[in-house]
Amino acid sequence: MFYFLELLLYSGFLILDGTGRGGLESDLWKWIAVLGCFLQGLRLSPSFSRDSHCLTLMLAAATSGDLFLLFSDFPDVGLIFFLLFQTMFSFLLKGGFWGAGISGTIMLIMAAMGKGTPVLILAAGYGGWLICNLIFSWRRFFQQRIPLALAVACFLLALCDLHVALFFLYPDVFWFAMARWLFYLPCLVLLVAVIQRLAKSARQKAFPLRLPLMIASAALSADDAGKSDGNLSRFQQ
């Protein structure tokens, strides 16, 4: 049901944007779709899984960031949430914190040189971190340390943000405006799919541990029932 609803919302806002009827209604559909990914991830996330917690925090950061980017005049706050998104991604990749150093260096150099507004500085830092995480994600995949879905999600996010940058430079090009969300929502849905996979794996690992307890409990219940029957028989006699 989750994937069907996300497909409906995805198709809806792409049709609205594609027919020139985008605006507040389309933005609401987009944010509801993002919020749905976060809520589904929160529902599925195993309470003891560190990786699923990272993914859920990433979805929470995306939901908060998009709220500011879509509906407020504070895009810098939205970018800070997406820097948090990349922070969680680096933590998930277990070694991608080179991105933090590169991102911080880019922002410090731009601020020291007085190049750009705070929004542009944050966007440049975010872009540097995204590229590092993209490289690390595929490296981790080829090392068989993360699932393919996670590496593809990072690639889709990179395609989304590439078109965000192109739209900023060429706002009159229709494709750049469309392609941002064309790639972005599938990225978030893939993150939910990874959480679902982690939840399934956690249940499968937990079942063999519960099985002996279930057998012992059933045996004790049967033994107690037998004793009760014996007592009842003696009472009847």
Short mmCIF file of N, CA and C in Angstrom, two decimals, residues 4-163:
data_model
loop_
_atom_site.label_atom_id
_atom_site.label_comp_id
_atom_site.label_asym_id
_atom_site.label_seq_id
_atom_site.Cartn_x
_atom_site.Cartn_y
_atom_site.Cartn_z
N PHE A 4 2.21 1.97 -3.47
CA PHE A 4 1.12 2.40 -4.35
C PHE A 4 0.77 3.87 -4.10
N LEU A 5 0.67 4.26 -2.83
CA LEU A 5 0.34 5.65 -2.50
C LEU A 5 1.45 6.60 -2.95
N GLU A 6 2.71 6.17 -2.76
CA GLU A 6 3.82 7.02 -3.21
C GLU A 6 3.80 7.18 -4.73
N LEU A 7 3.44 6.11 -5.43
CA LEU A 7 3.35 6.19 -6.89
C LEU A 7 2.25 7.15 -7.32
N LEU A 8 1.12 7.12 -6.61
CA LEU A 8 0.04 8.05 -6.92
C LEU A 8 0.47 9.50 -6.72
N LEU A 9 1.11 9.79 -5.58
CA LEU A 9 1.57 11.14 -5.31
C LEU A 9 2.64 11.57 -6.32
N TYR A 10 3.55 10.67 -6.63
CA TYR A 10 4.62 10.93 -7.59
C TYR A 10 4.03 11.28 -8.96
N SER A 11 3.11 10.45 -9.42
CA SER A 11 2.46 10.71 -10.71
C SER A 11 1.68 12.02 -10.68
N GLY A 12 1.02 12.28 -9.54
CA GLY A 12 0.20 13.47 -9.42
C GLY A 12 1.00 14.75 -9.56
N PHE A 13 2.09 14.88 -8.79
CA PHE A 13 2.81 16.16 -8.87
C PHE A 13 3.61 16.28 -10.16
N LEU A 14 4.03 15.15 -10.75
CA LEU A 14 4.72 15.24 -12.04
C LEU A 14 3.76 15.69 -13.14
N ILE A 15 2.52 15.21 -13.08
CA ILE A 15 1.51 15.64 -14.06
C ILE A 15 1.19 17.13 -13.88
N LEU A 16 1.04 17.55 -12.61
CA LEU A 16 0.77 18.97 -12.35
C LEU A 16 1.91 19.85 -12.87
N ASP A 17 3.15 19.45 -12.59
CA ASP A 17 4.30 20.24 -13.05
C ASP A 17 4.44 20.17 -14.56
N GLY A 18 4.20 18.97 -15.12
CA GLY A 18 4.38 18.78 -16.55
C GLY A 18 3.36 19.53 -17.40
N THR A 19 2.19 19.77 -16.83
CA THR A 19 1.13 20.49 -17.57
C THR A 19 1.10 21.98 -17.21
N GLY A 20 2.11 22.43 -16.49
CA GLY A 20 2.19 23.85 -16.16
C GLY A 20 1.27 24.29 -15.05
N ARG A 21 0.73 23.34 -14.28
CA ARG A 21 -0.17 23.69 -13.19
C ARG A 21 0.49 23.52 -11.83
N GLY A 22 1.83 23.44 -11.83
CA GLY A 22 2.56 23.32 -10.58
C GLY A 22 2.42 24.58 -9.74
N GLY A 23 2.70 24.47 -8.50
CA GLY A 23 2.55 25.58 -7.58
C GLY A 23 2.39 25.03 -6.18
N LEU A 24 1.57 25.70 -5.39
CA LEU A 24 1.38 25.29 -4.00
C LEU A 24 0.79 23.88 -3.92
N GLU A 25 -0.17 23.57 -4.78
CA GLU A 25 -0.79 22.23 -4.73
C GLU A 25 0.24 21.15 -5.02
N SER A 26 1.05 21.38 -6.05
CA SER A 26 2.10 20.41 -6.39
C SER A 26 3.11 20.27 -5.26
N ASP A 27 3.49 21.40 -4.66
CA ASP A 27 4.45 21.36 -3.54
C ASP A 27 3.88 20.60 -2.34
N LEU A 28 2.59 20.75 -2.09
CA LEU A 28 1.96 20.00 -1.00
C LEU A 28 2.01 18.50 -1.26
N TRP A 29 1.72 18.11 -2.50
CA TRP A 29 1.78 16.69 -2.86
C TRP A 29 3.21 16.17 -2.66
N LYS A 30 4.19 16.98 -3.05
CA LYS A 30 5.59 16.56 -2.90
C LYS A 30 5.95 16.36 -1.44
N TRP A 31 5.57 17.33 -0.62
CA TRP A 31 5.96 17.22 0.79
C TRP A 31 5.22 16.09 1.49
N ILE A 32 3.98 15.85 1.13
CA ILE A 32 3.23 14.73 1.70
C ILE A 32 3.90 13.41 1.33
N ALA A 33 4.40 13.32 0.09
CA ALA A 33 5.11 12.10 -0.34
C ALA A 33 6.38 11.90 0.47
N VAL A 34 7.12 12.98 0.72
CA VAL A 34 8.34 12.90 1.52
C VAL A 34 8.00 12.52 2.97
N LEU A 35 6.97 13.16 3.52
CA LEU A 35 6.53 12.85 4.87
C LEU A 35 6.11 11.39 4.98
N GLY A 36 5.43 10.88 3.95
CA GLY A 36 5.02 9.48 3.94
C GLY A 36 6.21 8.53 4.01
N CYS A 37 7.29 8.88 3.32
CA CYS A 37 8.51 8.05 3.38
C CYS A 37 9.07 8.04 4.80
N PHE A 38 9.10 9.19 5.44
CA PHE A 38 9.62 9.25 6.81
C PHE A 38 8.75 8.43 7.76
N LEU A 39 7.45 8.58 7.68
CA LEU A 39 6.55 7.86 8.58
C LEU A 39 6.63 6.35 8.37
N GLN A 40 6.76 5.93 7.10
CA GLN A 40 6.89 4.50 6.82
C GLN A 40 8.22 3.97 7.35
N GLY A 41 9.28 4.75 7.18
CA GLY A 41 10.58 4.34 7.72
C GLY A 41 10.55 4.25 9.23
N LEU A 42 9.87 5.20 9.86
CA LEU A 42 9.75 5.20 11.32
C LEU A 42 8.95 3.98 11.79
N ARG A 43 7.94 3.62 11.05
CA ARG A 43 7.11 2.47 11.42
C ARG A 43 7.87 1.15 11.29
N LEU A 44 8.68 1.05 10.23
CA LEU A 44 9.37 -0.21 9.95
C LEU A 44 10.65 -0.39 10.74
N SER A 45 11.28 0.70 11.12
CA SER A 45 12.64 0.65 11.68
C SER A 45 12.73 -0.23 12.93
N PRO A 46 13.58 -1.28 12.91
CA PRO A 46 13.78 -2.08 14.13
C PRO A 46 14.41 -1.23 15.23
N SER A 47 13.92 -1.37 16.44
CA SER A 47 14.36 -0.50 17.54
C SER A 47 15.83 -0.68 17.88
N PHE A 48 16.43 -1.84 17.53
CA PHE A 48 17.81 -2.12 17.93
C PHE A 48 18.79 -2.00 16.76
N SER A 49 18.34 -1.53 15.60
CA SER A 49 19.20 -1.48 14.42
C SER A 49 19.78 -0.08 14.24
N ARG A 50 21.09 0.03 14.34
CA ARG A 50 21.75 1.32 14.17
C ARG A 50 21.58 1.85 12.75
N ASP A 51 21.72 0.96 11.76
CA ASP A 51 21.62 1.39 10.37
C ASP A 51 20.22 1.92 10.05
N SER A 52 19.20 1.25 10.56
CA SER A 52 17.84 1.72 10.29
C SER A 52 17.58 3.05 10.99
N HIS A 53 18.20 3.27 12.15
CA HIS A 53 18.07 4.57 12.82
C HIS A 53 18.70 5.67 11.98
N CYS A 54 19.86 5.39 11.38
CA CYS A 54 20.51 6.38 10.51
C CYS A 54 19.61 6.72 9.32
N LEU A 55 19.04 5.69 8.70
CA LEU A 55 18.17 5.91 7.54
C LEU A 55 16.92 6.70 7.92
N THR A 56 16.36 6.39 9.09
CA THR A 56 15.17 7.11 9.54
C THR A 56 15.50 8.57 9.83
N LEU A 57 16.66 8.83 10.42
CA LEU A 57 17.08 10.21 10.66
C LEU A 57 17.32 10.95 9.35
N MET A 58 17.83 10.24 8.35
CA MET A 58 18.01 10.85 7.03
C MET A 58 16.66 11.27 6.45
N LEU A 59 15.66 10.41 6.58
CA LEU A 59 14.32 10.74 6.08
C LEU A 59 13.71 11.88 6.88
N ALA A 60 13.97 11.92 8.19
CA ALA A 60 13.47 13.03 9.01
C ALA A 60 14.12 14.35 8.58
N ALA A 61 15.43 14.31 8.30
CA ALA A 61 16.13 15.52 7.86
C ALA A 61 15.61 15.98 6.51
N ALA A 62 15.33 15.03 5.60
CA ALA A 62 14.79 15.39 4.29
C ALA A 62 13.40 16.02 4.42
N THR A 63 12.58 15.45 5.31
CA THR A 63 11.23 15.99 5.52
C THR A 63 11.29 17.42 6.06
N SER A 64 12.17 17.64 7.03
CA SER A 64 12.31 18.98 7.62
C SER A 64 12.92 19.96 6.62
N GLY A 65 13.96 19.50 5.91
CA GLY A 65 14.60 20.37 4.94
C GLY A 65 13.66 20.80 3.83
N ASP A 66 12.88 19.85 3.31
CA ASP A 66 11.94 20.19 2.24
C ASP A 66 10.83 21.12 2.72
N LEU A 67 10.48 21.01 3.99
CA LEU A 67 9.47 21.92 4.54
C LEU A 67 9.94 23.37 4.43
N PHE A 68 11.21 23.61 4.75
CA PHE A 68 11.75 24.97 4.66
C PHE A 68 12.00 25.38 3.21
N LEU A 69 12.48 24.44 2.38
CA LEU A 69 12.79 24.80 0.99
C LEU A 69 11.54 25.05 0.17
N LEU A 70 10.47 24.33 0.46
CA LEU A 70 9.24 24.46 -0.34
C LEU A 70 8.32 25.57 0.14
N PHE A 71 8.28 25.80 1.46
CA PHE A 71 7.21 26.65 1.99
C PHE A 71 7.70 27.85 2.81
N SER A 72 8.98 28.12 2.84
CA SER A 72 9.46 29.22 3.67
C SER A 72 10.43 30.10 2.89
N ASP A 73 10.79 31.19 3.52
CA ASP A 73 11.80 32.09 2.95
C ASP A 73 13.15 31.87 3.62
N PHE A 74 13.38 30.67 4.16
CA PHE A 74 14.63 30.36 4.85
C PHE A 74 15.28 29.12 4.23
N PRO A 75 15.72 29.24 2.97
CA PRO A 75 16.36 28.08 2.33
C PRO A 75 17.65 27.66 3.02
N ASP A 76 18.31 28.61 3.72
CA ASP A 76 19.53 28.24 4.43
C ASP A 76 19.26 27.22 5.53
N VAL A 77 18.10 27.34 6.21
CA VAL A 77 17.74 26.35 7.23
C VAL A 77 17.50 24.99 6.58
N GLY A 78 16.83 25.00 5.42
CA GLY A 78 16.62 23.76 4.70
C GLY A 78 17.92 23.09 4.32
N LEU A 79 18.90 23.88 3.90
CA LEU A 79 20.20 23.32 3.52
C LEU A 79 20.94 22.75 4.73
N ILE A 80 20.76 23.35 5.89
CA ILE A 80 21.38 22.82 7.10
C ILE A 80 20.83 21.42 7.40
N PHE A 81 19.51 21.25 7.21
CA PHE A 81 18.92 19.91 7.40
C PHE A 81 19.49 18.91 6.40
N PHE A 82 19.76 19.36 5.18
CA PHE A 82 20.32 18.43 4.20
C PHE A 82 21.80 18.16 4.46
N LEU A 83 22.49 19.07 5.10
CA LEU A 83 23.84 18.76 5.59
C LEU A 83 23.78 17.68 6.67
N LEU A 84 22.73 17.74 7.52
CA LEU A 84 22.52 16.68 8.50
C LEU A 84 22.22 15.36 7.80
N PHE A 85 21.48 15.41 6.70
CA PHE A 85 21.20 14.23 5.89
C PHE A 85 22.51 13.58 5.45
N GLN A 86 23.44 14.38 4.93
CA GLN A 86 24.73 13.84 4.48
C GLN A 86 25.57 13.35 5.65
N THR A 87 25.43 13.99 6.82
CA THR A 87 26.14 13.52 8.01
C THR A 87 25.72 12.11 8.37
N MET A 88 24.41 11.87 8.38
CA MET A 88 23.89 10.54 8.69
C MET A 88 24.30 9.52 7.63
N PHE A 89 24.34 9.98 6.38
CA PHE A 89 24.76 9.09 5.30
C PHE A 89 26.22 8.67 5.49
N SER A 90 27.07 9.61 5.86
CA SER A 90 28.48 9.30 6.11
C SER A 90 28.62 8.31 7.25
N PHE A 91 27.82 8.50 8.31
CA PHE A 91 27.85 7.59 9.45
C PHE A 91 27.41 6.19 9.02
N LEU A 92 26.40 6.13 8.15
CA LEU A 92 25.90 4.86 7.65
C LEU A 92 26.95 4.14 6.81
N LEU A 93 27.73 4.90 6.05
CA LEU A 93 28.74 4.30 5.18
C LEU A 93 30.00 3.87 5.92
N LYS A 94 30.09 4.22 7.21
CA LYS A 94 31.18 3.75 8.07
C LYS A 94 32.55 4.13 7.50
N GLY A 95 32.79 5.39 7.35
CA GLY A 95 34.10 5.82 6.89
C GLY A 95 34.05 6.92 5.85
N GLY A 96 32.87 7.44 5.58
CA GLY A 96 32.77 8.48 4.58
C GLY A 96 32.93 9.88 5.12
N PHE A 97 33.59 10.05 6.27
CA PHE A 97 33.68 11.37 6.89
C PHE A 97 34.72 12.28 6.25
N TRP A 98 35.39 11.76 5.20
CA TRP A 98 36.19 12.69 4.41
C TRP A 98 35.30 13.81 3.87
N GLY A 99 34.05 13.48 3.61
CA GLY A 99 33.13 14.48 3.08
C GLY A 99 32.95 15.65 4.02
N ALA A 100 32.95 15.37 5.34
CA ALA A 100 32.78 16.46 6.31
C ALA A 100 33.95 17.44 6.21
N GLY A 101 35.17 16.91 6.09
CA GLY A 101 36.34 17.77 5.97
C GLY A 101 36.33 18.58 4.69
N ILE A 102 35.99 17.93 3.59
CA ILE A 102 35.94 18.62 2.30
C ILE A 102 34.85 19.68 2.29
N SER A 103 33.67 19.31 2.81
CA SER A 103 32.56 20.27 2.87
C SER A 103 32.92 21.47 3.73
N GLY A 104 33.48 21.22 4.91
CA GLY A 104 33.86 22.32 5.80
C GLY A 104 34.91 23.21 5.18
N THR A 105 35.89 22.61 4.49
CA THR A 105 36.93 23.40 3.84
C THR A 105 36.36 24.30 2.76
N ILE A 106 35.47 23.75 1.95
CA ILE A 106 34.84 24.55 0.89
C ILE A 106 34.10 25.74 1.48
N MET A 107 33.33 25.50 2.53
CA MET A 107 32.55 26.59 3.12
C MET A 107 33.44 27.63 3.78
N LEU A 108 34.51 27.19 4.46
CA LEU A 108 35.42 28.13 5.11
C LEU A 108 36.14 29.00 4.08
N ILE A 109 36.59 28.39 2.99
CA ILE A 109 37.29 29.16 1.95
C ILE A 109 36.36 30.19 1.31
N MET A 110 35.14 29.75 0.98
CA MET A 110 34.19 30.69 0.37
C MET A 110 33.83 31.82 1.32
N ALA A 111 33.64 31.49 2.62
CA ALA A 111 33.30 32.53 3.60
C ALA A 111 34.46 33.50 3.79
N ALA A 112 35.70 32.96 3.84
CA ALA A 112 36.88 33.81 4.04
C ALA A 112 37.11 34.75 2.86
N MET A 113 36.79 34.25 1.66
CA MET A 113 36.99 35.06 0.45
C MET A 113 35.79 35.97 0.18
N GLY A 114 34.73 35.80 0.97
CA GLY A 114 33.54 36.62 0.76
C GLY A 114 32.82 36.30 -0.52
N LYS A 115 32.93 35.03 -0.95
CA LYS A 115 32.31 34.61 -2.20
C LYS A 115 30.93 34.00 -1.94
N GLY A 116 29.90 34.67 -2.39
CA GLY A 116 28.57 34.12 -2.34
C GLY A 116 27.81 34.43 -1.06
N THR A 117 26.52 34.19 -1.12
CA THR A 117 25.63 34.37 0.02
C THR A 117 25.72 33.15 0.93
N PRO A 118 25.16 33.24 2.15
CA PRO A 118 25.15 32.05 3.02
C PRO A 118 24.50 30.84 2.36
N VAL A 119 23.44 31.07 1.58
CA VAL A 119 22.77 29.95 0.90
C VAL A 119 23.72 29.29 -0.10
N LEU A 120 24.45 30.11 -0.85
CA LEU A 120 25.38 29.57 -1.85
C LEU A 120 26.53 28.83 -1.18
N ILE A 121 27.01 29.37 -0.06
CA ILE A 121 28.11 28.71 0.67
C ILE A 121 27.66 27.36 1.20
N LEU A 122 26.46 27.32 1.81
CA LEU A 122 25.94 26.04 2.32
C LEU A 122 25.69 25.06 1.18
N ALA A 123 25.19 25.54 0.05
CA ALA A 123 24.93 24.67 -1.09
C ALA A 123 26.23 24.07 -1.64
N ALA A 124 27.28 24.89 -1.67
CA ALA A 124 28.57 24.39 -2.16
C ALA A 124 29.14 23.34 -1.21
N GLY A 125 29.03 23.59 0.10
CA GLY A 125 29.48 22.61 1.07
C GLY A 125 28.70 21.32 0.98
N TYR A 126 27.39 21.44 0.79
CA TYR A 126 26.54 20.26 0.64
C TYR A 126 26.94 19.47 -0.61
N GLY A 127 27.20 20.18 -1.70
CA GLY A 127 27.58 19.51 -2.94
C GLY A 127 28.87 18.72 -2.80
N GLY A 128 29.85 19.30 -2.11
CA GLY A 128 31.11 18.59 -1.90
C GLY A 128 30.92 17.33 -1.09
N TRP A 129 30.09 17.42 -0.06
CA TRP A 129 29.83 16.25 0.80
C TRP A 129 29.07 15.18 0.03
N LEU A 130 28.10 15.60 -0.79
CA LEU A 130 27.32 14.66 -1.59
C LEU A 130 28.23 13.86 -2.53
N ILE A 131 29.16 14.54 -3.18
CA ILE A 131 30.06 13.85 -4.11
C ILE A 131 30.91 12.82 -3.37
N CYS A 132 31.40 13.18 -2.19
CA CYS A 132 32.20 12.23 -1.39
C CYS A 132 31.36 11.02 -1.00
N ASN A 133 30.14 11.25 -0.55
CA ASN A 133 29.27 10.13 -0.17
C ASN A 133 28.89 9.27 -1.37
N LEU A 134 28.74 9.89 -2.53
CA LEU A 134 28.45 9.13 -3.74
C LEU A 134 29.60 8.18 -4.06
N ILE A 135 30.82 8.68 -3.97
CA ILE A 135 32.00 7.84 -4.23
C ILE A 135 32.10 6.72 -3.20
N PHE A 136 31.93 7.06 -1.93
CA PHE A 136 32.03 6.06 -0.86
C PHE A 136 30.93 5.02 -0.96
N SER A 137 29.72 5.44 -1.35
CA SER A 137 28.61 4.49 -1.41
C SER A 137 28.88 3.40 -2.44
N TRP A 138 29.37 3.79 -3.60
CA TRP A 138 29.66 2.77 -4.62
C TRP A 138 30.88 1.94 -4.25
N ARG A 139 31.83 2.55 -3.58
CA ARG A 139 32.97 1.77 -3.09
C ARG A 139 32.51 0.72 -2.09
N ARG A 140 31.64 1.13 -1.16
CA ARG A 140 31.12 0.18 -0.17
C ARG A 140 30.28 -0.91 -0.84
N PHE A 141 29.54 -0.56 -1.89
CA PHE A 141 28.74 -1.57 -2.58
C PHE A 141 29.64 -2.62 -3.22
N PHE A 142 30.69 -2.18 -3.91
CA PHE A 142 31.58 -3.14 -4.57
C PHE A 142 32.38 -3.96 -3.54
N GLN A 143 32.49 -3.44 -2.32
CA GLN A 143 33.08 -4.22 -1.23
C GLN A 143 32.05 -5.13 -0.56
N GLN A 144 30.81 -5.10 -1.09
CA GLN A 144 29.69 -5.91 -0.58
C GLN A 144 29.39 -5.58 0.89
N ARG A 145 29.47 -4.30 1.22
CA ARG A 145 29.20 -3.86 2.59
C ARG A 145 27.89 -3.09 2.72
N ILE A 146 27.30 -2.68 1.60
CA ILE A 146 25.97 -2.05 1.62
C ILE A 146 25.16 -2.62 0.46
N PRO A 147 23.82 -2.60 0.54
CA PRO A 147 23.00 -3.11 -0.57
C PRO A 147 23.03 -2.17 -1.77
N LEU A 148 22.73 -2.73 -2.93
CA LEU A 148 22.70 -1.94 -4.16
C LEU A 148 21.71 -0.79 -4.06
N ALA A 149 20.57 -1.02 -3.41
CA ALA A 149 19.54 0.02 -3.30
C ALA A 149 20.08 1.29 -2.67
N LEU A 150 20.99 1.16 -1.70
CA LEU A 150 21.53 2.34 -1.03
C LEU A 150 22.46 3.11 -1.95
N ALA A 151 23.28 2.41 -2.73
CA ALA A 151 24.17 3.08 -3.68
C ALA A 151 23.37 3.75 -4.78
N VAL A 152 22.32 3.09 -5.26
CA VAL A 152 21.47 3.69 -6.30
C VAL A 152 20.74 4.92 -5.75
N ALA A 153 20.30 4.85 -4.49
CA ALA A 153 19.63 6.00 -3.88
C ALA A 153 20.56 7.22 -3.86
N CYS A 154 21.82 7.00 -3.51
CA CYS A 154 22.78 8.13 -3.49
C CYS A 154 23.00 8.66 -4.90
N PHE A 155 23.03 7.77 -5.89
CA PHE A 155 23.20 8.21 -7.29
C PHE A 155 22.00 9.04 -7.74
N LEU A 156 20.78 8.60 -7.38
CA LEU A 156 19.58 9.36 -7.74
C LEU A 156 19.57 10.73 -7.07
N LEU A 157 20.03 10.77 -5.82
CA LEU A 157 20.09 12.06 -5.11
C LEU A 157 21.08 12.99 -5.81
N ALA A 158 22.20 12.43 -6.26
CA ALA A 158 23.18 13.25 -6.98
C ALA A 158 22.60 13.80 -8.28
N LEU A 159 21.83 12.97 -8.99
CA LEU A 159 21.17 13.44 -10.22
C LEU A 159 20.16 14.54 -9.90
N CYS A 160 19.41 14.36 -8.81
CA CYS A 160 18.46 15.39 -8.39
C CYS A 160 19.18 16.71 -8.13
N ASP A 161 20.24 16.66 -7.33
CA ASP A 161 20.91 17.91 -6.95
C ASP A 161 21.69 18.52 -8.10
N LEU A 162 22.13 17.70 -9.04
CA LEU A 162 22.73 18.24 -10.26
C LEU A 162 21.72 19.10 -11.00
N HIS A 163 20.48 18.62 -11.09
CA HIS A 163 19.44 19.39 -11.79
C HIS A 163 18.97 20.59 -10.96
#
